[in-house]
PDB file of C-alpha atoms and ligand atoms in Angstrom:
ATOM      1  CA  MET A  27     -16.843 -16.316  -9.392  1.00  0.00           C
ATOM      2  CA  LYS A  28     -13.834 -15.461  -7.226  1.00  0.00           C
ATOM      3  CA  LYS A  29     -12.436 -11.933  -7.244  1.00  0.00           C
ATOM      4  CA  ASP A  30      -8.817 -10.902  -6.796  1.00  0.00           C
ATOM      5  CA  LEU A  31      -7.178  -7.760  -5.446  1.00  0.00           C
ATOM      6  CA  LEU A  32      -4.181  -7.471  -7.743  1.00  0.00           C
ATOM      7  CA  THR A  33      -4.320  -3.699  -8.231  1.00  0.00           C
ATOM      8  CA  LEU A  34      -6.646  -0.963  -7.003  1.00  0.00           C
ATOM      9  CA  ARG A  35      -8.148  -0.990 -10.501  1.00  0.00           C
ATOM     10  CA  ASP A  36      -9.908  -4.209  -9.377  1.00  0.00           C
ATOM     11  CA  LEU A  37     -12.103  -2.020  -7.134  1.00  0.00           C
ATOM     12  CA  THR A  38     -14.781   0.583  -7.793  1.00  0.00           C
ATOM     13  CA  ALA A  39     -15.349   3.731  -5.778  1.00  0.00           C
ATOM     14  CA  ASP A  40     -18.331   1.950  -4.138  1.00  0.00           C
ATOM     15  CA  ASP A  41     -16.112  -0.993  -3.191  1.00  0.00           C
ATOM     16  CA  CYS A  42     -13.682   1.435  -1.552  1.00  0.00           C
ATOM     17  CA  GLU A  43     -16.478   3.212   0.342  1.00  0.00           C
ATOM     18  CA  ALA A  44     -17.771  -0.128   1.659  1.00  0.00           C
ATOM     19  CA  LEU A  45     -14.249  -1.151   2.697  1.00  0.00           C
ATOM     20  CA  PHE A  46     -13.697   2.131   4.555  1.00  0.00           C
ATOM     21  CA  GLU A  47     -17.042   1.822   6.327  1.00  0.00           C
ATOM     22  CA  ARG A  48     -16.491  -1.773   7.411  1.00  0.00           C
ATOM     23  CA  SER A  49     -12.862  -1.220   8.433  1.00  0.00           C
ATOM     24  CA  PHE A  50     -13.825   1.722  10.656  1.00  0.00           C
ATOM     25  CA  GLU A  51     -16.575  -0.426  12.169  1.00  0.00           C
ATOM     26  CA  LEU A  52     -14.077  -3.243  12.803  1.00  0.00           C
ATOM     27  CA  LYS A  53     -11.629  -0.771  14.358  1.00  0.00           C
ATOM     28  CA  LYS A  54     -14.330   0.544  16.665  1.00  0.00           C
ATOM     29  CA  ARG A  55     -15.415  -2.949  17.649  1.00  0.00           C
ATOM     30  CA  ASP A  56     -11.792  -3.796  18.400  1.00  0.00           C
ATOM     31  CA  ALA A  57     -11.529  -0.743  20.669  1.00  0.00           C
ATOM     32  CA  ASP A  58     -14.802  -1.729  22.408  1.00  0.00           C
ATOM     33  CA  GLY A  59     -13.413  -5.208  23.043  1.00  0.00           C
ATOM     34  CA  SER A  60     -16.078  -6.850  20.858  1.00  0.00           C
ATOM     35  CA  SER A  61     -14.979  -9.693  18.646  1.00  0.00           C
ATOM     36  CA  ASP A  62     -16.191 -10.571  15.186  1.00  0.00           C
ATOM     37  CA  ARG A  63     -15.592 -14.192  14.184  1.00  0.00           C
ATOM     38  CA  THR A  64     -16.706 -13.715  10.607  1.00  0.00           C
ATOM     39  CA  LEU A  65     -13.922 -15.879   9.143  1.00  0.00           C
ATOM     40  CA  GLN A  66     -14.203 -18.848  11.487  1.00  0.00           C
ATOM     41  CA  GLY A  67     -13.185 -22.034   9.695  1.00  0.00           C
ATOM     42  CA  LYS A  68     -11.432 -20.145   6.868  1.00  0.00           C
ATOM     43  CA  THR A  69      -7.726 -20.300   6.068  1.00  0.00           C
ATOM     44  CA  LEU A  70      -5.568 -17.564   4.558  1.00  0.00           C
ATOM     45  CA  GLY A  71      -2.249 -18.582   3.000  1.00  0.00           C
ATOM     46  CA  LEU A  72       0.539 -16.019   2.752  1.00  0.00           C
ATOM     47  CA  ILE A  73       3.379 -16.566   0.287  1.00  0.00           C
ATOM     48  CA  PHE A  74       6.060 -13.919   0.696  1.00  0.00           C
ATOM     49  CA  ASP A  75       9.339 -13.873  -1.164  1.00  0.00           C
ATOM     50  CA  LYS A  76      10.332 -10.380   0.012  1.00  0.00           C
ATOM     51  CA  PRO A  77      10.693  -9.315   3.646  1.00  0.00           C
ATOM     52  CA  SER A  78       7.713  -7.847   5.485  1.00  0.00           C
ATOM     53  CA  THR A  79       6.903  -6.781   9.017  1.00  0.00           C
ATOM     54  CA  ARG A  80       3.636  -4.835   8.825  1.00  0.00           C
ATOM     55  CA  THR A  81       1.828  -6.444   5.907  1.00  0.00           C
ATOM     56  CA  ARG A  82       2.573  -9.985   6.987  1.00  0.00           C
ATOM     57  CA  VAL A  83       1.787  -9.533  10.670  1.00  0.00           C
ATOM     58  CA  SER A  84      -1.317  -7.385  10.128  1.00  0.00           C
ATOM     59  CA  PHE A  85      -2.771  -9.920   7.677  1.00  0.00           C
ATOM     60  CA  GLU A  86      -1.939 -12.807  10.015  1.00  0.00           C
ATOM     61  CA  ALA A  87      -3.367 -10.987  13.060  1.00  0.00           C
ATOM     62  CA  ALA A  88      -6.447  -9.865  11.084  1.00  0.00           C
ATOM     63  CA  MET A  89      -7.193 -13.444  10.051  1.00  0.00           C
ATOM     64  CA  ALA A  90      -6.670 -14.815  13.577  1.00  0.00           C
ATOM     65  CA  GLN A  91      -8.754 -12.050  15.215  1.00  0.00           C
ATOM     66  CA  LEU A  92     -11.644 -12.771  12.826  1.00  0.00           C
ATOM     67  CA  GLY A  93     -11.583 -16.415  13.892  1.00  0.00           C
ATOM     68  CA  GLY A  94      -9.736 -17.772  10.857  1.00  0.00           C
ATOM     69  CA  THR A  95      -6.330 -19.373  10.465  1.00  0.00           C
ATOM     70  CA  PRO A  96      -3.333 -17.707   8.797  1.00  0.00           C
ATOM     71  CA  LEU A  97      -0.727 -19.991   7.242  1.00  0.00           C
ATOM     72  CA  PHE A  98       2.560 -18.253   6.418  1.00  0.00           C
ATOM     73  CA  LEU A  99       4.682 -19.777   3.672  1.00  0.00           C
ATOM     74  CA  ASN A 100       8.157 -18.524   3.012  1.00  0.00           C
ATOM     75  CA  ALA A 101       8.397 -18.877  -0.772  1.00  0.00           C
ATOM     76  CA  GLN A 102      11.914 -20.292  -0.282  1.00  0.00           C
ATOM     77  CA  ASP A 103      10.444 -23.237   1.624  1.00  0.00           C
ATOM     78  CA  THR A 104       7.969 -24.194  -1.087  1.00  0.00           C
ATOM     79  CA  GLN A 105       8.442 -26.155  -4.299  1.00  0.00           C
ATOM     80  CA  LEU A 106       8.458 -22.802  -6.130  1.00  0.00           C
ATOM     81  CA  ILE A 107      12.157 -22.638  -5.286  1.00  0.00           C
ATOM     82  CA  ARG A 108      12.597 -25.904  -7.244  1.00  0.00           C
ATOM     83  CA  ASN A 109      10.769 -24.426 -10.249  1.00  0.00           C
ATOM     84  CA  GLU A 110       7.323 -25.908  -9.774  1.00  0.00           C
ATOM     85  CA  PRO A 111       5.207 -23.846 -12.179  1.00  0.00           C
ATOM     86  CA  ILE A 112       3.279 -21.046 -10.507  1.00  0.00           C
ATOM     87  CA  ALA A 113       0.028 -22.279 -12.084  1.00  0.00           C
ATOM     88  CA  ASP A 114       0.482 -25.733 -10.523  1.00  0.00           C
ATOM     89  CA  THR A 115       1.177 -24.147  -7.146  1.00  0.00           C
ATOM     90  CA  ALA A 116      -1.936 -21.985  -7.533  1.00  0.00           C
ATOM     91  CA  ARG A 117      -4.164 -24.935  -8.378  1.00  0.00           C
ATOM     92  CA  ALA A 118      -2.905 -27.098  -5.506  1.00  0.00           C
ATOM     93  CA  LEU A 119      -3.130 -24.297  -2.913  1.00  0.00           C
ATOM     94  CA  SER A 120      -6.657 -23.472  -4.088  1.00  0.00           C
ATOM     95  CA  ARG A 121      -7.711 -26.921  -2.814  1.00  0.00           C
ATOM     96  CA  TYR A 122      -6.546 -26.111   0.748  1.00  0.00           C
ATOM     97  CA  LEU A 123      -7.027 -22.401   1.277  1.00  0.00           C
ATOM     98  CA  ASP A 124      -9.819 -19.809   1.126  1.00  0.00           C
ATOM     99  CA  ALA A 125      -7.560 -16.952  -0.028  1.00  0.00           C
ATOM    100  CA  LEU A 126      -3.887 -16.284  -0.645  1.00  0.00           C
ATOM    101  CA  ALA A 127      -1.947 -13.064   0.069  1.00  0.00           C
ATOM    102  CA  VAL A 128       1.221 -12.808  -1.990  1.00  0.00           C
ATOM    103  CA  ARG A 129       4.297 -10.556  -1.810  1.00  0.00           C
ATOM    104  CA  THR A 130       6.599 -11.026  -4.751  1.00  0.00           C
ATOM    105  CA  TYR A 131       8.658  -9.148  -7.334  1.00  0.00           C
ATOM    106  CA  SER A 132       6.785  -9.588 -10.584  1.00  0.00           C
ATOM    107  CA  GLN A 133       3.224  -8.380 -11.137  1.00  0.00           C
ATOM    108  CA  ASP A 134       3.069 -10.687 -14.171  1.00  0.00           C
ATOM    109  CA  LEU A 135       3.820 -13.668 -11.953  1.00  0.00           C
ATOM    110  CA  LEU A 136       1.072 -12.571  -9.576  1.00  0.00           C
ATOM    111  CA  ASN A 137      -1.362 -12.243 -12.485  1.00  0.00           C
ATOM    112  CA  GLU A 138      -0.398 -15.719 -13.698  1.00  0.00           C
ATOM    113  CA  LEU A 139      -0.975 -17.142 -10.229  1.00  0.00           C
ATOM    114  CA  ALA A 140      -4.368 -15.427  -9.996  1.00  0.00           C
ATOM    115  CA  ALA A 141      -5.430 -16.709 -13.406  1.00  0.00           C
ATOM    116  CA  ALA A 142      -4.768 -20.315 -12.368  1.00  0.00           C
ATOM    117  CA  ALA A 143      -6.119 -20.082  -8.804  1.00  0.00           C
ATOM    118  CA  SER A 144      -9.760 -20.647  -7.933  1.00  0.00           C
ATOM    119  CA  ILE A 145      -9.428 -18.671  -4.665  1.00  0.00           C
ATOM    120  CA  PRO A 146      -9.030 -14.887  -4.232  1.00  0.00           C
ATOM    121  CA  ILE A 147      -5.455 -13.664  -4.609  1.00  0.00           C
ATOM    122  CA  ILE A 148      -4.498 -10.527  -2.677  1.00  0.00           C
ATOM    123  CA  ASN A 149      -1.481  -8.453  -3.665  1.00  0.00           C
ATOM    124  CA  GLY A 150       0.668  -7.859  -0.575  1.00  0.00           C
ATOM    125  CA  LEU A 151       3.184  -5.832  -2.693  1.00  0.00           C
ATOM    126  CA  THR A 152       4.920  -6.357  -5.995  1.00  0.00           C
ATOM    127  CA  ASP A 153       7.533  -4.234  -7.746  1.00  0.00           C
ATOM    128  CA  LEU A 154       4.629  -2.485  -9.501  1.00  0.00           C
ATOM    129  CA  TYR A 155       1.879  -2.012  -6.892  1.00  0.00           C
ATOM    130  CA  HIS A 156       0.990  -2.065  -3.187  1.00  0.00           C
ATOM    131  CA  PRO A 157      -2.816  -1.766  -3.237  1.00  0.00           C
ATOM    132  CA  CYS A 158      -3.620  -2.859   0.333  1.00  0.00           C
ATOM    133  CA  GLN A 159      -1.183  -0.250   1.641  1.00  0.00           C
ATOM    134  CA  VAL A 160      -2.962   2.595  -0.124  1.00  0.00           C
ATOM    135  CA  LEU A 161      -6.407   1.370   0.988  1.00  0.00           C
ATOM    136  CA  SER A 162      -5.332   1.573   4.615  1.00  0.00           C
ATOM    137  CA  ASP A 163      -3.625   4.924   3.943  1.00  0.00           C
ATOM    138  CA  LEU A 164      -6.881   6.299   2.537  1.00  0.00           C
ATOM    139  CA  MET A 165      -8.593   5.080   5.703  1.00  0.00           C
ATOM    140  CA  THR A 166      -6.002   6.994   7.759  1.00  0.00           C
ATOM    141  CA  ILE A 167      -6.577  10.180   5.754  1.00  0.00           C
ATOM    142  CA  LEU A 168     -10.333   9.822   6.242  1.00  0.00           C
ATOM    143  CA  GLU A 169      -9.778   9.314   9.962  1.00  0.00           C
ATOM    144  CA  LYS A 170      -7.536  12.360  10.318  1.00  0.00           C
ATOM    145  CA  LYS A 171      -9.194  14.736   7.864  1.00  0.00           C
ATOM    146  CA  GLY A 172     -12.796  13.500   7.703  1.00  0.00           C
ATOM    147  CA  GLU A 173     -12.834  13.417   3.903  1.00  0.00           C
ATOM    148  CA  LEU A 174     -10.798  12.475   0.853  1.00  0.00           C
ATOM    149  CA  GLU A 175     -12.051  15.137  -1.512  1.00  0.00           C
ATOM    150  CA  ASN A 176     -10.934  18.745  -1.205  1.00  0.00           C
ATOM    151  CA  LEU A 177      -7.519  17.677   0.027  1.00  0.00           C
ATOM    152  CA  LYS A 178      -4.182  18.096  -1.672  1.00  0.00           C
ATOM    153  CA  ILE A 179      -2.280  14.828  -1.311  1.00  0.00           C
ATOM    154  CA  VAL A 180       1.373  15.076  -2.331  1.00  0.00           C
ATOM    155  CA  TRP A 181       3.604  12.125  -3.122  1.00  0.00           C
ATOM    156  CA  ILE A 182       7.274  13.039  -2.693  1.00  0.00           C
ATOM    157  CA  GLY A 183      10.131  10.785  -3.792  1.00  0.00           C
ATOM    158  CA  ASP A 184      10.346   7.655  -5.883  1.00  0.00           C
ATOM    159  CA  GLY A 185       7.698   6.897  -8.510  1.00  0.00           C
ATOM    160  CA  ASN A 186       7.527   3.356  -7.167  1.00  0.00           C
ATOM    161  CA  ASN A 187       4.998   0.613  -6.352  1.00  0.00           C
ATOM    162  CA  VAL A 188       3.259   2.657  -3.649  1.00  0.00           C
ATOM    163  CA  ALA A 189       3.147   5.727  -5.918  1.00  0.00           C
ATOM    164  CA  HIS A 190       1.571   3.583  -8.653  1.00  0.00           C
ATOM    165  CA  SER A 191      -1.135   2.449  -6.262  1.00  0.00           C
ATOM    166  CA  TRP A 192      -1.745   6.107  -5.344  1.00  0.00           C
ATOM    167  CA  LEU A 193      -2.228   6.871  -9.027  1.00  0.00           C
ATOM    168  CA  ASN A 194      -4.656   3.968  -9.276  1.00  0.00           C
ATOM    169  CA  ALA A 195      -6.488   5.293  -6.233  1.00  0.00           C
ATOM    170  CA  ALA A 196      -6.803   8.696  -7.902  1.00  0.00           C
ATOM    171  CA  ALA A 197      -8.141   6.964 -11.004  1.00  0.00           C
ATOM    172  CA  ILE A 198     -11.074   5.459  -9.097  1.00  0.00           C
ATOM    173  CA  LEU A 199     -11.667   8.092  -6.382  1.00  0.00           C
ATOM    174  CA  PRO A 200     -11.985  11.869  -6.845  1.00  0.00           C
ATOM    175  CA  LEU A 201      -8.629  12.751  -5.264  1.00  0.00           C
ATOM    176  CA  HIS A 202      -6.341  15.708  -5.835  1.00  0.00           C
ATOM    177  CA  LEU A 203      -2.974  13.968  -6.144  1.00  0.00           C
ATOM    178  CA  VAL A 204       0.343  15.680  -6.845  1.00  0.00           C
ATOM    179  CA  VAL A 205       3.330  13.506  -7.681  1.00  0.00           C
ATOM    180  CA  SER A 206       6.821  14.960  -7.234  1.00  0.00           C
ATOM    181  CA  CYS A 207       9.741  12.739  -8.217  1.00  0.00           C
ATOM    182  CA  PRO A 208      13.292  13.283  -9.457  1.00  0.00           C
ATOM    183  CA  LYS A 209      13.879  13.109 -13.184  1.00  0.00           C
ATOM    184  CA  GLY A 210      14.320   9.505 -14.253  1.00  0.00           C
ATOM    185  CA  TYR A 211      12.410   8.210 -11.213  1.00  0.00           C
ATOM    186  CA  GLN A 212       8.917   9.256 -12.204  1.00  0.00           C
ATOM    187  CA  PRO A 213       6.016   6.778 -12.145  1.00  0.00           C
ATOM    188  CA  ASP A 214       5.411   4.418 -15.011  1.00  0.00           C
ATOM    189  CA  GLU A 215       4.089   6.490 -17.906  1.00  0.00           C
ATOM    190  CA  ALA A 216       1.247   4.091 -18.819  1.00  0.00           C
ATOM    191  CA  ILE A 217      -0.049   3.967 -15.232  1.00  0.00           C
ATOM    192  CA  LEU A 218       0.121   7.768 -14.999  1.00  0.00           C
ATOM    193  CA  VAL A 219      -1.604   8.374 -18.341  1.00  0.00           C
ATOM    194  CA  ALA A 220      -4.391   5.902 -17.541  1.00  0.00           C
ATOM    195  CA  ALA A 221      -4.962   7.526 -14.135  1.00  0.00           C
ATOM    196  CA  VAL A 222      -5.034  11.045 -15.609  1.00  0.00           C
ATOM    197  CA  SER A 223      -7.499   9.932 -18.260  1.00  0.00           C
ATOM    198  CA  ASP A 224      -9.847   8.159 -15.808  1.00  0.00           C
ATOM    199  CA  THR A 225      -9.765  10.405 -12.765  1.00  0.00           C
ATOM    200  CA  LYS A 226     -12.709  12.512 -11.682  1.00  0.00           C
ATOM    201  CA  GLY A 227     -10.286  14.421  -9.473  1.00  0.00           C
ATOM    202  CA  LYS A 228      -6.979  16.076 -10.374  1.00  0.00           C
ATOM    203  CA  ILE A 229      -3.555  14.541 -10.917  1.00  0.00           C
ATOM    204  CA  HIS A 230      -0.552  16.799 -11.359  1.00  0.00           C
ATOM    205  CA  VAL A 231       3.139  16.031 -11.830  1.00  0.00           C
ATOM    206  CA  ILE A 232       5.312  18.785 -10.314  1.00  0.00           C
ATOM    207  CA  SER A 233       8.991  17.961 -10.219  1.00  0.00           C
ATOM    208  CA  ASP A 234      10.001  20.759  -7.807  1.00  0.00           C
ATOM    209  CA  PRO A 235       9.213  19.360  -4.331  1.00  0.00           C
ATOM    210  CA  LYS A 236       8.925  22.829  -2.745  1.00  0.00           C
ATOM    211  CA  GLU A 237       6.306  23.851  -5.262  1.00  0.00           C
ATOM    212  CA  ALA A 238       4.561  20.471  -5.021  1.00  0.00           C
ATOM    213  CA  VAL A 239       3.982  20.650  -1.261  1.00  0.00           C
ATOM    214  CA  ARG A 240       2.646  24.222  -1.241  1.00  0.00           C
ATOM    215  CA  ASP A 241      -0.618  24.157   0.774  1.00  0.00           C
ATOM    216  CA  ALA A 242      -0.566  20.364   0.968  1.00  0.00           C
ATOM    217  CA  ASP A 243      -2.966  18.620   3.349  1.00  0.00           C
ATOM    218  CA  VAL A 244      -1.066  15.338   3.143  1.00  0.00           C
ATOM    219  CA  ILE A 245       2.608  14.711   2.393  1.00  0.00           C
ATOM    220  CA  TYR A 246       3.512  11.094   1.711  1.00  0.00           C
ATOM    221  CA  THR A 247       6.944   9.634   1.161  1.00  0.00           C
ATOM    222  CA  ASP A 248       8.618   6.245   0.883  1.00  0.00           C
ATOM    223  CA  VAL A 249      12.139   4.834   0.680  1.00  0.00           C
ATOM    224  CA  TRP A 250      14.446   5.989  -2.111  1.00  0.00           C
ATOM    225  CA  ALA A 251      15.455   2.422  -2.986  1.00  0.00           C
ATOM    226  CA  SER A 252      12.756  -0.221  -2.715  1.00  0.00           C
ATOM    227  CA  MET A 253      13.277  -3.906  -2.012  1.00  0.00           C
ATOM    228  CA  GLY A 254      15.244  -5.357  -4.900  1.00  0.00           C
ATOM    229  CA  GLN A 255      16.916  -1.985  -5.691  1.00  0.00           C
ATOM    230  CA  GLU A 256      19.503  -2.092  -2.906  1.00  0.00           C
ATOM    231  CA  SER A 257      22.425  -1.906  -5.376  1.00  0.00           C
ATOM    232  CA  GLU A 258      21.120   1.467  -6.664  1.00  0.00           C
ATOM    233  CA  HIS A 259      20.976   2.980  -3.187  1.00  0.00           C
ATOM    234  CA  GLY A 260      24.191   5.044  -3.433  1.00  0.00           C
ATOM    235  CA  LEU A 261      23.335   6.467  -6.854  1.00  0.00           C
ATOM    236  CA  ARG A 262      19.760   7.256  -5.896  1.00  0.00           C
ATOM    237  CA  LYS A 263      20.804   9.175  -2.768  1.00  0.00           C
ATOM    238  CA  LYS A 264      22.405  11.831  -4.982  1.00  0.00           C
ATOM    239  CA  PHE A 265      19.252  12.437  -7.046  1.00  0.00           C
ATOM    240  CA  PHE A 266      16.772  12.164  -4.208  1.00  0.00           C
ATOM    241  CA  GLN A 267      18.373  14.520  -1.662  1.00  0.00           C
ATOM    242  CA  PRO A 268      16.184  17.558  -2.603  1.00  0.00           C
ATOM    243  CA  TYR A 269      13.125  15.335  -2.078  1.00  0.00           C
ATOM    244  CA  GLN A 270      13.799  14.689   1.602  1.00  0.00           C
ATOM    245  CA  VAL A 271      10.716  15.381   3.716  1.00  0.00           C
ATOM    246  CA  ASN A 272      12.182  17.625   6.413  1.00  0.00           C
ATOM    247  CA  GLN A 273      11.019  20.606   8.503  1.00  0.00           C
ATOM    248  CA  ARG A 274      11.801  23.092   5.700  1.00  0.00           C
ATOM    249  CA  LEU A 275       9.629  21.214   3.227  1.00  0.00           C
ATOM    250  CA  VAL A 276       6.806  20.563   5.699  1.00  0.00           C
ATOM    251  CA  ALA A 277       6.740  24.300   6.555  1.00  0.00           C
ATOM    252  CA  LYS A 278       5.546  25.020   3.005  1.00  0.00           C
ATOM    253  CA  ALA A 279       2.438  22.867   3.448  1.00  0.00           C
ATOM    254  CA  LYS A 280      -0.725  23.779   5.367  1.00  0.00           C
ATOM    255  CA  PRO A 281      -0.197  24.215   9.129  1.00  0.00           C
ATOM    256  CA  ASP A 282      -2.306  21.091   9.790  1.00  0.00           C
ATOM    257  CA  VAL A 283      -0.603  18.922   7.152  1.00  0.00           C
ATOM    258  CA  ILE A 284      -0.250  15.247   8.021  1.00  0.00           C
ATOM    259  CA  VAL A 285       2.928  13.392   7.061  1.00  0.00           C
ATOM    260  CA  MET A 286       2.630   9.770   6.021  1.00  0.00           C
ATOM    261  CA  HIS A 287       5.131   7.009   5.285  1.00  0.00           C
ATOM    262  CA  CYS A 288       4.264   3.382   4.600  1.00  0.00           C
ATOM    263  CA  LEU A 289       7.394   2.308   6.556  1.00  0.00           C
ATOM    264  CA  PRO A 290      10.029   1.030   6.973  1.00  0.00           C
ATOM    265  CA  ALA A 291      11.593   4.517   7.090  1.00  0.00           C
ATOM    266  CA  HIS A 292      15.190   5.550   6.635  1.00  0.00           C
ATOM    267  CA  ARG A 293      15.681   8.535   8.924  1.00  0.00           C
ATOM    268  CA  GLY A 294      17.987  11.111   7.377  1.00  0.00           C
ATOM    269  CA  GLU A 295      17.199   9.923   3.851  1.00  0.00           C
ATOM    270  CA  GLU A 296      13.637  10.263   2.518  1.00  0.00           C
ATOM    271  CA  ILE A 297      12.450  11.716   5.843  1.00  0.00           C
ATOM    272  CA  SER A 298      14.209  13.523   8.667  1.00  0.00           C
ATOM    273  CA  ALA A 299      13.986  11.959  12.114  1.00  0.00           C
ATOM    274  CA  ASP A 300      12.333  15.075  13.580  1.00  0.00           C
ATOM    275  CA  VAL A 301       9.534  15.008  10.986  1.00  0.00           C
ATOM    276  CA  LEU A 302       8.974  11.266  11.344  1.00  0.00           C
ATOM    277  CA  GLU A 303       8.676  11.649  15.124  1.00  0.00           C
ATOM    278  CA  GLY A 304       7.093  15.116  15.014  1.00  0.00           C
ATOM    279  CA  ALA A 305       3.585  16.503  15.499  1.00  0.00           C
ATOM    280  CA  HIS A 306       2.563  16.199  11.840  1.00  0.00           C
ATOM    281  CA  SER A 307       3.492  12.533  11.540  1.00  0.00           C
ATOM    282  CA  VAL A 308       0.679   9.960  11.612  1.00  0.00           C
ATOM    283  CA  VAL A 309       2.826   6.961  10.707  1.00  0.00           C
ATOM    284  CA  TRP A 310       1.975   4.794  13.719  1.00  0.00           C
ATOM    285  CA  ASP A 311      -1.780   5.225  13.302  1.00  0.00           C
ATOM    286  CA  GLN A 312      -1.166   4.599   9.608  1.00  0.00           C
ATOM    287  CA  ALA A 313       0.605   1.334  10.454  1.00  0.00           C
ATOM    288  CA  GLU A 314      -2.211   0.325  12.830  1.00  0.00           C
ATOM    289  CA  ASN A 315      -4.868   0.882  10.207  1.00  0.00           C
ATOM    290  CA  LYS A 316      -3.321  -1.853   8.065  1.00  0.00           C
ATOM    291  CA  LEU A 317      -4.759  -4.315  10.593  1.00  0.00           C
ATOM    292  CA  HIS A 318      -8.294  -2.923  10.385  1.00  0.00           C
ATOM    293  CA  MET A 319      -8.278  -2.496   6.605  1.00  0.00           C
ATOM    294  CA  HIS A 320      -6.855  -5.981   6.101  1.00  0.00           C
ATOM    295  CA  LYS A 321      -9.760  -7.359   8.128  1.00  0.00           C
ATOM    296  CA  GLY A 322     -12.150  -5.531   5.811  1.00  0.00           C
ATOM    297  CA  ILE A 323     -10.317  -6.824   2.739  1.00  0.00           C
ATOM    298  CA  LEU A 324     -10.302 -10.425   3.990  1.00  0.00           C
ATOM    299  CA  GLU A 325     -14.027 -10.349   4.745  1.00  0.00           C
ATOM    300  CA  LYS A 326     -14.826  -8.845   1.372  1.00  0.00           C
ATOM    301  CA  PHE A 327     -12.721 -11.214  -0.691  1.00  0.00           C
ATOM    302  CA  ILE A 328     -13.324 -14.409   1.293  1.00  0.00           C
ATOM    303  CA  MET A 329     -17.037 -13.943   2.129  1.00  0.00           C
ATOM    304  CA  GLY A 330     -17.934 -12.009  -1.046  1.00  0.00           C
TER     305      GLY A 330
HETATM  306  N1   CP B 413       4.308  -0.924   4.711  1.00  0.00           N
HETATM  307  C1   CP B 413       4.643  -2.197   4.509  1.00  0.00           C
HETATM  308  O1   CP B 413       4.209  -2.862   3.560  1.00  0.00           O
HETATM  309  O2   CP B 413       5.517  -2.676   5.436  1.00  0.00           O
HETATM  310  P1   CP B 413       6.176  -4.117   5.445  1.00  0.00           P
HETATM  311  O3   CP B 413       7.185  -4.164   4.333  1.00  0.00           O
HETATM  312  O4   CP B 413       6.809  -4.219   6.815  1.00  0.00           O
HETATM  313  O5   CP B 413       5.110  -5.143   5.233  1.00  0.00           O
HETATM  314  N1  NVA B 414       8.476   0.861  -1.928  1.00  0.00           N
HETATM  315  C1  NVA B 414       8.805   0.023  -0.801  1.00  0.00           C
HETATM  316  C2  NVA B 414       7.594  -0.224   0.022  1.00  0.00           C
HETATM  317  C3  NVA B 414       7.830  -1.055   1.251  1.00  0.00           C
HETATM  318  C4  NVA B 414       6.574  -1.297   2.023  1.00  0.00           C
HETATM  319  C5  NVA B 414       9.406  -1.278  -1.293  1.00  0.00           C
HETATM  320  O1  NVA B 414       8.882  -1.838  -2.259  1.00  0.00           O
HETATM  321  O2  NVA B 414      10.388  -1.723  -0.739  1.00  0.00           O
END
């Protein structure tokens, strides 16, 4: 029976542990110059109908480096653009591919595709979630801090797709997660309530960003207007200004706080240029770890 990665709720804590372990091993083997060809003869399709630099390239490189073949499909170049039903697309592509990574707007559409497909479907970002991002971010926190428990991880900014995946992560792993968002831009209530009810850690919503980051081990932010929300950018800037991750805010966290951003970043908006480029920032290692985690994800979902 094929398994999908549509949200982090598709994984257990044990699944996450195994993914971290294997991804670190793959990273080490990469650094040693060893090559694993575990996906030789396999093909990964990628259908993206939003832009992507990191997710697309790291999945494509991961597949190629493991001996498999990535096949990128711009959604605009497929029959989807001429209204071929998503279920028909899913069934046809399942006859050619071993897995499909998808970046699209609607989580419902992704779920529909997964229900019709007989191959694993991997969520490469929707309006609602970005699960692969948060898996590699957790790997980065483990790498920098040596643990996930006993850390205060603070989300600052929009209660968006990445924030939702952080809530899902806190639902399955014993994290201490604080979410700090402007009024009206908080995470989806149902996702928040479910995470609070299921977590073995702690989830707090603290709207004042200065209070939220007090003694933080990790500060994480993301753009104020996500893909598809470009027309709201001007309005959002007004509400989000106090949530900028800058030197003043970072100074309230622990002295060894790490600052994370999934990228792309808008310097001078959600994060100041000096913080993004400063000593606390781990964003480039964070971006690199997408490659290693995506290798782990592809092995797990393609090989079982
Ligand atoms: N972090 C991330 O998903 O980046 P891309 O949009 O470049 O894929
Ligand atoms: N929240 C952002 C994440 C980009 C990786 C967006 O959806 O545009």
